[in-house]
Amino acid sequence: MTNMKRTFPAIRAGLLVGISGGVLSKADVRLGDVVVGTRVMQYDLGKVIGDGELQPTAIPKVPHHSLGTAVSALHSIHELNPSRVPSILRLKLDGHPEYRRPSSPDRLFHATYEHESTTAGCEGCDQSKLVLRSRRTSDNIMIHYGAIASGNQVMRSGTTRDNVARKLDVMCFEMEAAGLMDILPCLSIRGICDYSDSHKSKEWQRYAAATAAAYARELLEELPVAKAHLNLTWMPNPHQFPLHERRQRLLNSLRFEQMDSRKSTIRTALAKTCRWFLSHPDYQAWLDPQNLTRHHGFLWISGKPGAGKSTIMKFAYSSMRSKSRNKHAITASFFFNARGEYLEKSILGLYRSLLLQLLEGYPDLQAVLDDPDINSQGQNGCPSLDVLKDLFRSAVSALGQRSFMCFVDALDECDEQQVVDMVQYFEELAEQSMNKGILLRICFSSRHYPYIVIHRGIRLTLEDQSGHGEDLATYVANRLQIEDPVLLEDLQTQLLRKAAGVFMWVVLVIDILNKEYRHNGLALRRRLAEIPSDLSELFKDILRCDNENIEGLLLCILWILFAKRPLQPKEFYHALWSGLSLEDLADAQIPDVSVPDASDSLDRFKRCVIGSSKGLAEITKSKQPTVQFIHESVRDFLLKERGLHELWPDLGFDWESSSHEKLKQCCDSYMNHTLVRAYISNVLSEAKADLQTGISKRYLFLEYASQHVLYHANAAAEAVPQDEFLSHFPVSNWISVNNIFEKFKVCEYSQDASLFYILADKGFPELIRTRLKEDPHIHVPGERYGYPLFAALANSNKDVVAALLNASLSVRNGVDITEGLNHRKDLKQYAYRTPLSWAAQEGRTSIVELLLQTETPVDDMDAKGRTPLSRASENGHKAVAELLIGNGADVNAGDNDGWTPLSRASLRGHKVVAKLLIGKGADVNVRDNDGWTPLSHASETGHEEVVRLLINKGSDVNVCDNDGWTPLSRASLCGHKVVAKLLIGKGADVNVRDNDGWSPLSRASDEGHEEVAKLLIDKGADVNVCDKEGWTPLSHVNASDKEGWTPLLRALQKGREKVAKLLIHKGADVNASNNYGWIPLLHAIEKGHKKVAKLLISKGADVNVRDKEGWTPLSRALIHGHEEVAKLLTDKGADVNVRHNDGWTPLSRASDEGHEEVAKLLIDKGADVNICDNDGWTPLSRALLCGYKKVAKLLISKGADVNVRHNDGWTPLSRASDEGHEEVAKLLINKGADVNAGDNDGWTPLARASLCGHEEVAKLLIDKGAD
C-alpha cells in the first residue's frame, strides 16, 4: 500500500473488498450478506485495566468523504429499488460455478458452544445448539451498513465476539482495514463467510468475496454522481410558473408536518437550571467572532444517554432566538427524533428544515430557488438530497454580513453513515464560510461519538461540567420530598455520586425514593444502594420490581415499540383495554370516555400510560400528543440491548413477529367487537364526516385498528401462521370501516373488492403468500387498478409483485422483474387488460413465465378480445411469444377486430416474430373484419422483409379488402417503392381499381410519390384511367381538400411538380375533365402555380376551357389576383371577354376584387370596359360597390360609360354617392355623369348620399346642380 501511494501519489481513497466473520445482532447478518463499513474499530489495540480487561484506545477510522457520500447515495437508491448485486453476479460469474451460492446450510451456533467435529464442517456438531432464526423469503443477499472490527488475529471465539461487538457496536470482524486505513482512507466492504467463532468453514468464502465485489462494482458507478454539484448562477425560465409562485411552491415542498415535533416534546428546563451554559467559557468562545478561525463555528456538546443534552439544546436555542430577533441574525434548529417518521431522523429532513428556516428568515436568499433545473424533468415535490445540499451551500454563501446559527440535537438518533456525511459537509461549509467572512455557527449535540472527529471545533462533555452538576443538585433539592434534613442531605450526596451526570437516572430514582418514602421511609438508604447506577440496569430494575399488571406492561411496551405510527392517548387507552380483554384481564365492555370535561379524560389517559409503563412512558406535549417512552434510551435498552427478550423470553427468538401477532389480535378483536359492528351497520348511511366524528368520540381505537390490522398480521406472518386469520377475515366489514377513514374517494374499495386486491394495494406480501396456499385465484378484476398485480406495480411494491407471482423475490435469475415499473400510476390505462396480456405486451418474460405457472389461461382474452400472444406479437417480443406458444397459445386467434397475432406482427414489421408465428401454423391469408390480410398491413407500413416473408409463404398479392384495395394500392398510397416493386414482381395487378375506381397510380399521384408513380407507369399502369368521378391520375395531382389545400400545393412543397411532369411526358391527357368540368389546368391556375400551369399550357391545355359554372382558367386566376398567371394566360390567347354563366367577364372579376394591375392588363388586351353582366352591372359598377377608387379611375379613364344603368336603374354615380366616394363622384361628374338621374325607385344620387349621411358628397352634388 505504501509503495502504491508512492507510485501513484494522486490516489486519494480506496476500496477494501474481501471477506469477514459476522456478528449476531438485530441487523440479522447472514452468510453471503455484505457489510459496508461506516467506520473501522481496531479492537485489540488498547490498555489493560483493573481486572485484566483490555480497554480499546484505537481511534475509529471513517471512510473518505467522497466514498461516504457515494455510500449514502447508493443506500438511498436501495431504499426504493433492489440492489443490482444479484444481476452483477449473474452477468460476471456465469461461467464460474465455484463462486455460486453454496448448497451447504447457513448455521449459527450459540456463542458458548465450541466446534466439536473432527472435520472442518459442522455436520457432526450438536444441531440442538443452533440459534433458531426466522427463515428468509429468498436466498438473495442483504446489504448492511455499520461498524467493522479489525484486529491482528482471527476471531474464533463466540463469547469474545459478542463481548467486543456489544462494546464497539460492530457487525463483523476482519484483519486488514485498521492497518491499511492508516496509510490510505478506505471504505471496507466485506462479504460474510462465517460467524467469527470456532465453527469456521471455507465453503462460503468465494461466494462471500463475490457478493462484496459485486457491491463494490455497483458503488463505483455511483461515485461520479456523488461529486456533481449544481451551478447556482442561474437565470430563471420565463416559461415556468411566475417567480413568486415558483418560489412558494418550492418552499412548501421543503416543509413537513413533524419538523418541530421532537423539540416541542422536550420538557422545558427547571427554573434556575441550564443558565450556567450561557456564560460557560466554551459557549462564549463559540459566540466570539474573534475565535472563528480557531473553532470554525463548531460547538459539539456530548454526553451520556439521558444526561440532559436535549434540554440544554432547547434552552440554548430558545435563549439565542429571543436575543437575535433582528434582520441581521437568524437562529435555526433541528432535533433528530429516532421515534419519528423518516424525515425526523434523517439528514434529508435536517437539510429541508434548515434551508426552509434560512430562506424564510432572509427572504432575499430565495433567489437560489429560481433555477428551473432544480427538479429534474417531470419531477414534482421536494428536490433531491444533493440539490438540497447545494441550495443550502449557495444560500449560506450569500449571507454577507448577516449571521446564521444552527442548533442540531441528537445526532445519535440518525443513521451513522448519514451523520458522518453530514458532519463532513458542515466542516467544508464552515471552512468556506470562514474564508468569506460569513458568520456561520453550528452547535451539535449527541451521545459520545469517539469515531467522528471534527478537525476544528469546541468539544464540551456535559456530565463533566460543574454547572451541570449544580443543575442536578437543584433538581434533587426541588424534587426529593423527604422531611428529615440529615437523611435528605445524605441521600442527595449519595444520589448525585451514583448519577454520574445522567439526568434521566436522577429523575427515575427520585420517583422511586419518593414512592418508598410515602410507603414507610424506613429503608431509603438501602433502597438507594440497591438501585443500579447504570441506566439500562435501572430500566430493568424498574420493570422487574413487581409482578403487578405484567400483561399490561408488556402490551404498553409493544404498542410503543411496534405500532405502525405513535398512538394518541385515547387510542392507546382503548388499545390497552383490547389486549387485556383478550386475556380476561379487563371489563368486557369497551370503556366509555365521553365525559363533559376533556381534562378528566386526559388525566385518565395519563394515569393509564404511567401506570402501565411503570413510569417509562409519557404523553408528549406536542400539538398532536402521542404516547412515547420518556427517553430514547428506554427503546435502546429494550431493542439494542435485548432487554425485551431478556424480560419476556416467552416471546421467542423472533420476538418481533410475536409482538406484531399480539398487536394484530388487539386490532382484530376491537374491530370485530359486537358493539362496534352493530354501531357501524346502523350509521353507514350517514355522511362520511359525521361518521368519523361519531366514531372518534365513541370507539377511539377503531381507526387505527381497521387501518393497520393487516399491517401487523403481515409483520407477524414471517414466524406466526396467518392462515386461519385470513380465512375468517371479514372483508366486507373491513371495507365498510376502512372507507370511513379513507382520505381520498378514489382509494375507497367497493364491497366486491377481493382480499387479494386489498393485500396487494396495501402492500402485504407475506399475507398474500399465506393466502395463496388456500386460494390460487389472484387475478380477479375490479377496483381502481383492475387487478391485484397492477395495484402492486402502481404502488412500486416489488415484494408484493413477487408474492403475487409466487416468486421468492422480485429479482429472478439475477434480474429485477419489475425494473422500470416504479410508481407506474399510468397502469390505470391498462385496467381493461389481464395481467398476462399486459406482461406479454411489455415483454416481461419472467412475469409471463411466473403467471403461466399460476395456471393463468394462456389465451385469456382481455376486454378488447386480444390474447397475450397478440400483445407480444404487436410489440415484437419473440421470447414471450415463444413462451406463450410453447404453452399452447392459439397462433390464429382473432381479436374483436379480427386481427390475428400475425396481423399485429406484420403491421409493426416484426419479421422474427412473424416468422415464428408462420412456422407455428399462422394463416398468412387470414382476413380481418375489414378484409385486410397480414400482407395488406405490411405493405401499407412498408416492411419489406415481412412482405417478402409473407409472399414466400403463399400470401395472395392481389387480394382485395372490403374497400377493394390491394396490397399494391396500400404500398402506392404510402410511397413504399421497394415494397411496390416487390409486389409487382410477384404478379400484383398495376391497373386494379378499388371501390372508388382509384388505381395504384391514382393513389401514388395523389400523394406525390414520383418514384412509385414512375415504377407503376414503367410496369404498364394506365395514365388516363378515370375513377368514378372522372378523375385521372393527373387530375389528382391538383385535387383540393376540405381545407383548400390541393395535393398539388402540397406536392410543390415536396416537389410534386415532377410527378405531374412525369405523367404528362407519359401521355396523360392534359384536357381530360372530371364530372365537374375541371381539368388539371383549372386546379393549377386557381392556386397560382405558374410553373405547373406553364407546363400544362405547353402540353396543349385549353386556356379557354370552361367548367360547368362557365369559369375559365383566366377567371380563376383573377378571383385570387394571380397577376403573373393571368398574364401568362392572356399571352397564350385566353379570351379576355368571355362571360361566365352569370354574365361576369374577367374584367368584372378583377374590378370586383380590386386588382388594378390585372384590370389594366385585361384592358390592354382588349377587354370591354362597358360590358354588362346578367344584373346589368359593368366593371365600373363593381369597382364602385367595393370602394376600389383606383380601379374606378382606371376604368373611367379607359372610356367606361358614366351614365350606364343597371337593371334596377342605378348609375355609377348613384353607387358612388351611396358608398360616400367623394373623389370618384367628382370624377364621374367631370366626365358627364347625370347628377339628377333617378333609379327605378325614383332615388337620385343626392337622395342616396343624404340617406347615408355623406354630407361632403351631397354638398358636391348640390354644387353641381343636383335638384
Short mmCIF file of C-alpha atoms in Angstrom, two decimals, residues 253 277 316 581 628 820:
data_model
loop_
_atom_site.label_atom_id
_atom_site.label_comp_id
_atom_site.label_asym_id
_atom_site.label_seq_id
_atom_site.Cartn_x
_atom_site.Cartn_y
_atom_site.Cartn_z
CA SER A 253 -42.12 21.35 -0.67
CA PHE A 277 -24.33 27.17 29.91
CA ALA A 316 -29.73 27.46 24.40
CA SER A 581 -59.75 -8.06 27.49
CA GLN A 628 -43.83 7.60 23.76
CA GLY A 820 -38.55 0.30 -14.91
#
